[in-house]
Amino acid sequence: MSQVNYLWWKHGVLYHLYVRSFYDSNDDGIGDLQGVIEKLDYIKDLGFSGIWLSPVFKSPMFDFGYDISDYYSIDSQYGTMDNFKQLLNESRRRGLYIILDIAVNHTSQLHPWFIESSSSANNLKRNWYIWKKGKWIGPPNNWITGFFQSAWKYDCVTKEYYLHSFLKNQPDLNWRNVEVQDEFVKIFKFWMDLGVSGFRLDMVNWLIKDKEFRDNPSRFFFKIFQKQIYNKNNNKIFPILKMIRKLFDQYPESVTIGEVFTMPPGDPELSAFYMGNGQDSLHMAFDFSMMYRFWNARLIFKTVSRWIHAVGENGWPVHVLSNHDQKRSFSRFCRGKHKFQKAKVLATLFLTLPGTPIVYYGEELGMKSIGLKKKDIVDPLGLKFWPLYNGRDSSRTPMKWNSQKNAGFSNSEKTWLPVDADYETSNVMIQKKNPDSLLNYYKELISLRNKNQALHRGKWKVHIDGKEGIIAYFRTYINESILVVLNLKNKSSKIKSSPEGALKVLFSTHLEKSTILPDQDFILMRPMEATIYSCLTSQYQTQ
């Protein structure tokens, strides 16, 4: 990019890559780092600027890498440190930046820190984790995990309970302990000195707990339904976030992205809260609201608008439609016979909003969350709650590269998760050859975004706010003005035209590029149409 002050994580488009499912280079059924290296050209060709890797640290894999047993090494399932260094070098050579996903709220129970901490009540690392004596009967308080069980596990050796906000195999770190904070500064420095450009901080809103360990208030008189006000979202986290930001500011162009997890319907103001004043805390934070929505223009617009306004002028929003924990966007939004038209309209919205879009691997193909048999489930959440909930595996299935065995993901007899049965008719190779495919649509749209500063750094001005199934807005930057118009209905509609005069088609699902609409009162929108116009004001016409 030759644009002035271009920043890869801010003005580019990022790719969220679940390593286990991307490409298996050694035919053991599990994706690996060498597989990512072999597919870097695919990622670069689509126009992405950076890659967010799911956790690759050493782990016993009770939660597939979100239970880390060594923060300074690569898990052997994914390769070696040499493989990782090669990935950094090959990515840098292509102008791609690497973001690592790291669990900061907890470690594995097999981490040497916890083994020491649990060995004795007087161990020097005892206070690295959260230990408490129980009440006269039972655990210290009523806190529950994401699995709707007590968040406390009794230890027979030291006769105290340790806190685990998730699996019992994932004991919570004590982030009030300065030694823990100092150790993570070392961890971040270690990887950034190697060439890593950023971190996605897992479950960052759980880091600080109530100092008095008060009971959470119950909902509906049931212990398992709680208002989780004491075990997370504590504002005492800000000194820690500021410390982390101060470190990252020493590494030009680096980025921190916080996972601020919330249950439906989402909480954009809470996510924005973790970015502080835009300069002193997280660079970006995830808002989950869009991942809890369905196909409704007014609702989608209100969700997007609320998030952008929550972040404010000093912050920078990040947009996601799917991730490794949630149902894929294609399965949520794109149902019925117009599913691919819907996917294109949704992609146009997603890639033209102010902020940074992160595309989850396979989203560019229209990959969906698939139904899995119980025998194929490996996610601990799915195993516990089957058949009411089949877990997160359905959104983590292998990437579909071609029509060959296992969709070209692996030559193994058995892959770690099943491949979607439609891989013979929908995969990268097939979609590459089809000029009207969703894959090529993403590629063209990302290219357009990268080339037009108004789309990746311009101001946002609403034109139509989702009423009657239409969303339209302007993106403006210096002397560029672009109008994005989206029809989420399966019928034609007339909308008021741009007040800036004639329009030239830059990109469209229905219209030929370079088509010029003269200055007129109305624009005809065809069913499921997405069109991006350049506003041809007199200023443009004279240049």
Coordinates of C-alpha atoms in Angstrom, one line a residue, residues 7-498:
L7 CA -1.8 0.7 9.1
W8 CA -2.3 -3.0 8.4
W9 CA -4.7 -3.9 11.3
K10 CA -6.7 -0.6 11.0
H11 CA -7.1 -0.1 7.2
G12 CA -6.7 -3.7 6.0
V13 CA -8.9 -6.8 6.2
L14 CA -7.8 -9.6 8.6
Y15 CA -8.3 -13.4 8.3
H16 CA -9.3 -15.5 11.2
L17 CA -7.7 -18.9 10.7
Y18 CA -8.5 -22.0 12.9
V19 CA -5.2 -23.8 12.4
R20 CA -6.5 -27.3 13.2
S21 CA -8.9 -27.0 10.3
F22 CA -7.1 -25.1 7.7
Y23 CA -4.6 -27.5 6.0
D24 CA -2.9 -30.7 7.1
S25 CA 0.6 -31.0 5.6
N26 CA 1.6 -34.3 7.3
D27 CA -1.6 -36.3 6.9
D28 CA -2.4 -36.9 10.5
G29 CA -5.8 -35.4 10.2
I30 CA -5.0 -32.1 12.0
G31 CA -4.1 -28.8 10.4
D32 CA -0.7 -27.4 11.2
L33 CA 1.7 -24.5 10.7
Q34 CA 3.3 -26.0 7.6
G35 CA -0.1 -26.2 6.2
V36 CA -0.7 -22.5 6.8
I37 CA 2.6 -21.7 5.1
E38 CA 1.6 -23.7 2.0
K39 CA -1.6 -21.7 1.8
L40 CA -0.2 -18.2 2.4
D41 CA -0.5 -17.3 -1.3
Y42 CA -4.2 -18.1 -1.2
I43 CA -4.6 -15.6 1.7
K44 CA -2.5 -13.0 0.1
D45 CA -4.3 -13.4 -3.2
L46 CA -7.6 -12.6 -1.6
G47 CA -6.2 -9.3 -0.4
F48 CA -5.9 -9.8 3.4
S49 CA -3.3 -7.8 5.4
G50 CA -3.0 -10.0 8.5
I51 CA -3.8 -13.4 9.9
W52 CA -5.2 -14.2 13.3
L53 CA -4.1 -17.7 14.3
S54 CA -6.0 -19.8 16.8
P55 CA -3.8 -20.9 19.7
V56 CA -0.7 -22.8 18.7
F57 CA 1.0 -22.9 22.1
K58 CA 1.9 -26.1 23.9
S59 CA -1.3 -27.6 25.3
P60 CA -2.9 -30.9 26.5
M61 CA -5.9 -29.9 24.3
F62 CA -8.7 -30.3 26.8
D63 CA -10.0 -27.1 25.2
F64 CA -8.0 -27.3 21.9
G65 CA -5.3 -24.8 22.8
Y66 CA -7.2 -22.5 25.1
D67 CA -5.6 -24.4 28.0
I68 CA -1.9 -23.5 27.6
S69 CA 0.8 -25.5 29.4
D70 CA 3.8 -23.6 28.1
Y71 CA 3.5 -20.0 26.7
Y72 CA 7.0 -20.1 25.2
S73 CA 6.7 -23.1 22.9
I74 CA 4.7 -24.5 20.0
D75 CA 2.5 -27.5 20.4
S76 CA 4.0 -30.5 18.5
Q77 CA 0.6 -31.2 16.9
Y78 CA 1.1 -28.0 14.9
G79 CA 4.8 -28.2 14.3
T80 CA 8.0 -26.7 15.8
M81 CA 9.4 -23.4 16.7
D82 CA 11.3 -23.5 13.4
N83 CA 8.0 -24.0 11.6
F84 CA 6.6 -21.0 13.3
K85 CA 9.7 -18.8 12.5
Q86 CA 9.4 -19.9 8.9
L87 CA 5.7 -18.9 9.0
L88 CA 6.7 -15.4 10.2
N89 CA 9.3 -15.1 7.5
E90 CA 7.1 -16.3 4.7
S91 CA 4.2 -14.1 5.9
R92 CA 6.5 -11.0 6.2
R93 CA 7.8 -11.7 2.7
R94 CA 4.2 -11.5 1.4
G95 CA 3.3 -8.4 3.4
L96 CA 1.2 -10.4 5.9
Y97 CA 1.2 -9.8 9.6
I98 CA 0.6 -12.5 12.3
I99 CA -1.7 -12.2 15.3
L100 CA -1.5 -14.9 18.0
D101 CA -4.5 -16.0 20.0
I102 CA -3.6 -16.3 23.7
A103 CA -5.5 -17.4 26.8
V104 CA -4.7 -14.9 29.5
N105 CA -7.5 -15.6 32.1
H106 CA -6.3 -19.2 32.8
T107 CA -3.7 -21.8 32.1
S108 CA -3.8 -25.6 31.8
Q109 CA -3.8 -27.4 35.1
L110 CA -0.7 -29.1 33.7
H111 CA 1.2 -25.9 33.4
P112 CA 4.3 -26.0 35.7
W113 CA 3.0 -22.8 37.4
F114 CA -0.2 -24.6 38.6
I115 CA 1.6 -27.8 39.5
E116 CA 3.8 -25.7 41.8
S117 CA 0.9 -23.7 43.0
S118 CA -1.1 -26.7 44.0
S119 CA 1.8 -28.6 45.6
S120 CA 1.5 -26.7 48.9
A121 CA -0.4 -23.8 50.5
N122 CA 2.9 -22.2 51.1
N123 CA 4.4 -22.6 47.6
L124 CA 5.9 -19.4 46.1
K125 CA 3.5 -19.7 43.2
R126 CA 0.4 -20.3 45.4
N127 CA -0.8 -16.7 44.8
W128 CA -0.4 -17.0 41.0
Y129 CA -3.8 -18.7 41.0
I130 CA -7.0 -18.0 42.9
W131 CA -7.3 -20.3 46.0
K132 CA -9.9 -19.9 48.7
K133 CA -11.1 -21.9 51.7
G134 CA -14.7 -23.2 51.4
K135 CA -17.7 -22.3 53.4
W136 CA -18.7 -24.6 56.2
I137 CA -20.2 -26.7 53.5
G138 CA -19.4 -26.3 49.9
P139 CA -17.3 -23.9 47.8
P140 CA -16.4 -20.3 48.6
N141 CA -19.3 -18.7 46.7
N142 CA -22.0 -19.5 44.1
W143 CA -20.0 -18.5 41.0
I144 CA -20.6 -20.8 38.0
T145 CA -18.6 -21.7 34.9
G146 CA -19.6 -21.3 31.3
F147 CA -20.6 -25.0 31.6
F148 CA -23.2 -24.1 34.3
Q149 CA -21.3 -25.9 37.0
S150 CA -19.6 -24.6 40.1
A151 CA -16.5 -22.5 39.2
W152 CA -14.6 -24.0 42.2
K153 CA -12.7 -27.3 42.3
Y154 CA -11.7 -28.8 45.7
D155 CA -8.0 -29.8 46.1
C156 CA -7.6 -32.7 48.5
V157 CA -3.8 -32.0 49.0
T158 CA -4.1 -28.4 50.2
K159 CA -7.7 -28.6 51.3
E160 CA -8.7 -25.4 49.4
Y161 CA -10.7 -24.6 46.3
Y162 CA -9.2 -23.2 43.1
L163 CA -11.3 -21.0 40.7
H164 CA -11.9 -22.1 37.1
S165 CA -14.2 -19.9 35.1
F166 CA -14.4 -22.6 32.4
L167 CA -13.2 -26.2 32.5
K168 CA -11.8 -27.6 35.7
N169 CA -8.6 -28.2 33.6
Q170 CA -8.3 -24.4 33.2
P171 CA -7.5 -22.8 36.6
D172 CA -7.8 -19.0 36.7
L173 CA -4.7 -16.9 37.1
N174 CA -4.6 -14.2 39.8
W175 CA -4.1 -11.1 37.7
R176 CA -4.0 -8.9 40.9
N177 CA -0.6 -10.5 41.5
V178 CA 2.1 -8.3 40.1
E179 CA 4.3 -11.4 39.4
V180 CA 1.7 -12.7 37.0
Q181 CA 1.5 -9.3 35.2
D182 CA 5.3 -9.2 34.9
E183 CA 5.4 -12.7 33.5
F184 CA 2.9 -11.9 30.8
V185 CA 4.9 -8.8 29.8
K186 CA 7.8 -11.2 29.3
I187 CA 5.6 -13.5 27.3
F188 CA 4.4 -10.8 25.0
K189 CA 7.9 -9.4 24.5
F190 CA 9.2 -12.9 23.7
W191 CA 6.8 -13.4 20.8
M192 CA 6.9 -9.8 19.5
D193 CA 10.7 -9.9 19.4
L194 CA 10.3 -13.0 17.2
G195 CA 8.2 -11.0 14.8
V196 CA 4.6 -11.5 16.0
S197 CA 2.6 -8.3 15.3
G198 CA -0.3 -8.7 17.8
F199 CA -2.4 -10.7 20.2
R200 CA -6.0 -11.6 20.5
L201 CA -6.6 -11.8 24.2
D202 CA -9.0 -14.5 25.1
M203 CA -11.8 -13.8 27.6
V204 CA -10.1 -10.5 28.7
N205 CA -13.2 -9.3 30.6
W206 CA -12.7 -12.2 33.1
L207 CA -9.2 -11.2 34.3
I208 CA -10.1 -9.3 37.5
K209 CA -12.6 -10.7 40.0
D210 CA -14.4 -9.2 42.9
K211 CA -11.8 -8.8 45.8
E212 CA -14.4 -9.9 48.4
F213 CA -15.7 -12.9 46.3
R214 CA -19.3 -12.0 46.8
D215 CA -22.1 -14.2 45.5
N216 CA -23.6 -13.3 42.2
P217 CA -27.3 -12.5 42.4
S218 CA -29.4 -15.4 41.0
R219 CA -32.0 -15.0 38.3
F220 CA -35.4 -16.7 38.4
F221 CA -34.5 -18.3 41.8
F222 CA -32.1 -20.7 40.1
K223 CA -28.5 -20.8 41.1
I224 CA -27.3 -21.7 37.5
F225 CA -28.9 -18.5 36.1
Q226 CA -26.8 -15.6 37.5
K227 CA -26.2 -11.9 36.9
Q228 CA -22.4 -12.3 36.6
I229 CA -21.4 -9.0 38.2
Y230 CA -18.7 -10.2 40.6
N231 CA -16.7 -12.7 38.6
K232 CA -16.1 -10.6 35.5
N233 CA -16.2 -7.0 34.0
N234 CA -14.4 -5.5 36.9
N235 CA -13.1 -1.9 36.2
K236 CA -10.0 -2.6 38.2
I237 CA -8.6 -4.1 35.0
F238 CA -7.7 -0.7 33.6
P239 CA -4.2 -0.5 35.2
I240 CA -3.5 -3.9 33.6
L241 CA -4.8 -2.9 30.2
K242 CA -2.8 0.4 30.3
M243 CA 0.4 -1.6 31.3
I244 CA -0.2 -3.9 28.3
R245 CA -0.8 -1.0 25.9
K246 CA 2.3 0.8 27.1
L247 CA 4.3 -2.3 26.2
F248 CA 2.7 -2.6 22.8
D249 CA 3.3 1.0 22.0
Q250 CA 7.0 0.2 22.0
Y251 CA 6.4 -2.1 19.0
P252 CA 5.3 0.0 16.0
E253 CA 2.2 -1.3 14.2
S254 CA 1.4 -3.9 16.8
V255 CA -2.2 -4.5 17.9
T256 CA -4.2 -5.9 20.8
I257 CA -7.7 -7.3 20.3
G258 CA -9.7 -8.2 23.3
E259 CA -12.4 -10.9 23.4
V260 CA -15.1 -9.3 25.6
F261 CA -17.5 -12.2 25.7
T262 CA -21.2 -11.4 26.3
M263 CA -24.3 -13.6 26.1
P264 CA -27.1 -12.6 23.7
P265 CA -28.1 -10.0 22.7
G266 CA -24.5 -8.6 23.1
D267 CA -23.3 -5.5 24.8
P268 CA -21.4 -3.0 22.5
E269 CA -21.0 -0.4 25.3
L270 CA -19.2 -3.0 27.4
S271 CA -16.8 -3.9 24.6
A272 CA -16.1 -0.3 23.9
F273 CA -15.4 0.2 27.6
Y274 CA -12.3 -2.0 27.3
M275 CA -10.8 0.3 24.7
G276 CA -10.6 3.2 27.2
N277 CA -10.1 6.5 25.5
G278 CA -8.9 4.9 22.3
Q279 CA -5.2 5.4 23.1
D280 CA -4.6 3.9 26.6
S281 CA -6.2 0.4 26.6
L282 CA -7.0 -2.2 24.0
H283 CA -6.6 -1.2 20.3
M284 CA -9.8 -3.1 19.5
A285 CA -12.4 -5.2 21.2
F286 CA -14.9 -7.7 19.8
D287 CA -18.6 -7.0 20.1
F288 CA -20.7 -10.2 19.7
S289 CA -24.0 -8.5 18.9
M290 CA -23.9 -9.1 15.2
M291 CA -23.2 -12.8 15.8
Y292 CA -26.6 -13.0 17.6
R293 CA -28.6 -11.4 14.8
F294 CA -30.6 -12.8 11.9
W295 CA -31.8 -11.5 8.5
N296 CA -33.6 -8.3 9.2
A297 CA -32.4 -5.0 7.7
R298 CA -33.7 -2.7 10.5
L299 CA -32.2 -5.0 13.3
I300 CA -28.9 -5.3 11.4
F301 CA -28.6 -1.6 10.9
K302 CA -29.4 -0.8 14.5
T303 CA -26.8 -3.3 15.7
V304 CA -24.1 -1.9 13.5
S305 CA -25.0 1.7 14.3
R306 CA -25.1 1.1 18.1
W307 CA -21.6 -0.5 17.9
I308 CA -20.1 2.3 15.8
H309 CA -21.5 4.9 18.1
A310 CA -20.4 3.0 21.2
V311 CA -16.8 3.0 20.0
G312 CA -16.9 6.7 19.3
E313 CA -14.6 8.9 17.3
N314 CA -11.5 8.1 19.3
G315 CA -11.8 4.3 19.1
W316 CA -11.7 1.9 16.2
P317 CA -14.4 -0.8 15.7
V318 CA -13.7 -4.3 14.6
H319 CA -16.5 -6.3 12.8
V320 CA -17.0 -10.0 12.8
L321 CA -19.8 -12.2 11.4
S322 CA -18.6 -15.5 12.7
N323 CA -15.8 -17.1 14.8
H324 CA -14.6 -20.4 16.1
D325 CA -17.1 -20.3 19.0
Q326 CA -20.3 -19.2 17.3
K327 CA -22.6 -20.4 14.5
R328 CA -21.3 -19.5 11.1
S329 CA -22.9 -16.4 9.5
F330 CA -24.0 -18.4 6.4
S331 CA -26.1 -20.7 8.6
R332 CA -27.6 -17.8 10.6
F333 CA -28.3 -15.2 7.9
C334 CA -28.3 -17.0 4.5
R335 CA -31.2 -19.4 4.4
G336 CA -33.6 -20.2 1.6
K337 CA -33.2 -20.2 -2.1
H338 CA -31.6 -16.8 -2.1
K339 CA -28.8 -17.8 0.3
F340 CA -25.9 -16.8 -1.9
Q341 CA -27.5 -13.5 -2.8
K342 CA -27.9 -12.8 0.9
A343 CA -24.2 -13.8 1.5
K344 CA -23.1 -11.2 -1.1
V345 CA -25.3 -8.4 0.4
L346 CA -24.0 -9.3 3.9
A347 CA -20.3 -9.3 2.6
T348 CA -20.8 -5.9 1.1
L349 CA -22.1 -4.5 4.4
F350 CA -19.4 -6.2 6.4
L351 CA -16.5 -5.0 4.2
T352 CA -17.6 -1.4 3.7
L353 CA -18.3 -0.3 7.3
P354 CA -15.9 1.9 9.2
G355 CA -13.5 -0.2 11.2
T356 CA -11.6 -3.5 10.6
P357 CA -13.4 -6.5 9.2
I358 CA -12.2 -10.0 10.2
V359 CA -13.2 -12.8 7.9
Y360 CA -13.5 -16.2 9.5
Y361 CA -11.9 -18.9 7.3
G362 CA -14.3 -20.4 4.8
E363 CA -16.7 -17.4 5.1
E364 CA -15.5 -16.4 1.7
L365 CA -16.8 -19.8 0.4
G366 CA -20.2 -19.7 2.3
M367 CA -19.1 -22.5 4.6
K368 CA -21.9 -23.4 7.1
S369 CA -22.1 -24.9 10.5
I370 CA -22.9 -28.5 9.9
G371 CA -24.8 -31.0 11.9
L372 CA -22.6 -33.6 13.6
K373 CA -23.3 -37.0 15.0
K374 CA -22.5 -37.5 18.7
K375 CA -19.7 -39.9 17.9
D376 CA -18.0 -37.0 15.9
I377 CA -18.2 -34.4 18.7
V378 CA -14.9 -33.5 20.4
D379 CA -15.8 -30.2 22.0
P380 CA -16.3 -30.5 25.8
L381 CA -19.3 -28.2 25.6
G382 CA -20.9 -30.3 22.9
L383 CA -20.2 -33.6 24.8
K384 CA -21.8 -32.2 27.9
F385 CA -25.0 -30.6 26.5
W386 CA -25.7 -33.0 23.6
P387 CA -28.4 -33.2 22.1
L388 CA -29.6 -29.8 23.2
Y389 CA -26.4 -28.2 22.0
N390 CA -23.8 -29.9 19.8
G391 CA -21.0 -27.5 20.8
R392 CA -18.6 -25.4 18.7
D393 CA -17.3 -28.2 16.5
S394 CA -19.9 -27.5 13.8
S395 CA -18.2 -24.1 13.0
R396 CA -14.7 -25.6 13.1
T397 CA -14.8 -28.2 10.4
P398 CA -12.0 -28.5 7.8
M399 CA -11.5 -26.0 5.0
K400 CA -12.8 -27.1 1.6
W401 CA -10.0 -26.8 -0.9
N402 CA -11.1 -29.1 -3.7
S403 CA -13.2 -32.1 -4.7
Q404 CA -10.7 -34.7 -3.7
K405 CA -10.6 -36.9 -0.6
N406 CA -11.5 -34.9 2.6
A407 CA -11.9 -31.8 0.5
G408 CA -8.2 -31.6 -0.1
F409 CA -7.7 -30.8 3.6
S410 CA -5.9 -34.0 4.4
N411 CA -5.0 -37.4 3.0
S412 CA -5.6 -39.0 6.4
E413 CA -8.1 -41.8 6.7
K414 CA -9.9 -39.8 9.5
T415 CA -9.8 -36.0 10.0
W416 CA -10.1 -34.5 13.5
L417 CA -13.6 -33.3 12.5
P418 CA -15.7 -34.4 9.6
V419 CA -15.7 -32.5 6.3
D420 CA -18.9 -30.9 5.2
A421 CA -20.7 -33.4 2.8
D422 CA -21.1 -30.7 0.1
Y423 CA -17.4 -30.3 -0.6
E424 CA -17.5 -31.9 -4.0
T425 CA -19.8 -29.1 -5.3
S426 CA -18.5 -26.2 -3.2
N427 CA -14.8 -25.6 -2.6
V428 CA -12.0 -23.3 -3.4
M429 CA -11.1 -24.8 -6.8
I430 CA -14.6 -24.8 -8.1
Q431 CA -15.4 -21.3 -6.9
K432 CA -12.1 -19.9 -8.3
K433 CA -13.3 -20.9 -11.8
N434 CA -16.7 -19.4 -11.4
P435 CA -16.6 -15.6 -11.9
D436 CA -19.9 -15.2 -10.1
S437 CA -18.9 -17.2 -7.0
L438 CA -18.9 -15.9 -3.5
L439 CA -15.1 -16.4 -3.3
N440 CA -14.5 -14.1 -6.3
Y441 CA -17.0 -11.7 -4.9
Y442 CA -15.0 -11.4 -1.7
K443 CA -11.8 -11.0 -3.6
E444 CA -13.1 -8.2 -5.7
L445 CA -14.7 -6.5 -2.8
I446 CA -11.6 -6.6 -0.6
S447 CA -9.6 -5.3 -3.6
L448 CA -12.0 -2.4 -3.9
R449 CA -11.8 -1.6 -0.2
N450 CA -8.0 -1.7 -0.3
K451 CA -7.8 0.7 -3.2
N452 CA -10.4 3.3 -2.0
Q453 CA -9.4 5.2 1.1
A454 CA -13.0 6.3 1.7
L455 CA -13.9 2.7 2.3
H456 CA -11.1 1.9 4.7
R457 CA -10.7 5.1 6.6
G458 CA -13.6 7.4 5.6
K459 CA -16.3 8.9 7.7
W460 CA -19.7 7.2 7.9
K461 CA -22.9 9.0 7.2
V462 CA -26.2 7.2 7.2
H463 CA -28.5 7.7 4.2
I464 CA -31.2 5.0 4.9
D465 CA -31.4 3.3 8.2
G466 CA -32.8 -0.2 7.4
K467 CA -36.4 0.8 7.0
E468 CA -38.3 -1.0 4.3
G469 CA -35.4 -3.5 4.0
I470 CA -32.9 -0.9 2.7
I471 CA -29.6 0.1 4.3
A472 CA -27.6 2.9 2.6
Y473 CA -24.7 5.0 3.8
F474 CA -21.9 7.3 2.6
R475 CA -18.2 6.8 3.2
T476 CA -16.3 10.0 2.7
Y477 CA -12.6 10.9 2.8
I478 CA -11.0 14.2 1.6
N479 CA -12.3 14.4 -2.0
E480 CA -13.7 10.9 -2.2
S481 CA -17.4 10.2 -1.6
I482 CA -18.8 6.7 -1.9
L483 CA -22.4 5.5 -1.5
V484 CA -23.2 1.9 -0.4
V485 CA -26.8 0.7 -1.0
L486 CA -28.1 -2.6 0.1
N487 CA -31.5 -4.2 -0.5
L488 CA -32.1 -7.0 1.9
K489 CA -35.6 -7.7 0.5
N490 CA -36.5 -10.1 -2.4
K491 CA -38.4 -7.4 -4.2
S492 CA -37.6 -4.2 -6.0
S493 CA -37.6 -0.9 -4.3
K494 CA -37.1 2.8 -5.1
I495 CA -35.0 4.9 -2.8
K496 CA -34.0 8.5 -2.7
S497 CA -30.9 9.2 -4.6
S498 CA -27.7 10.8 -3.5

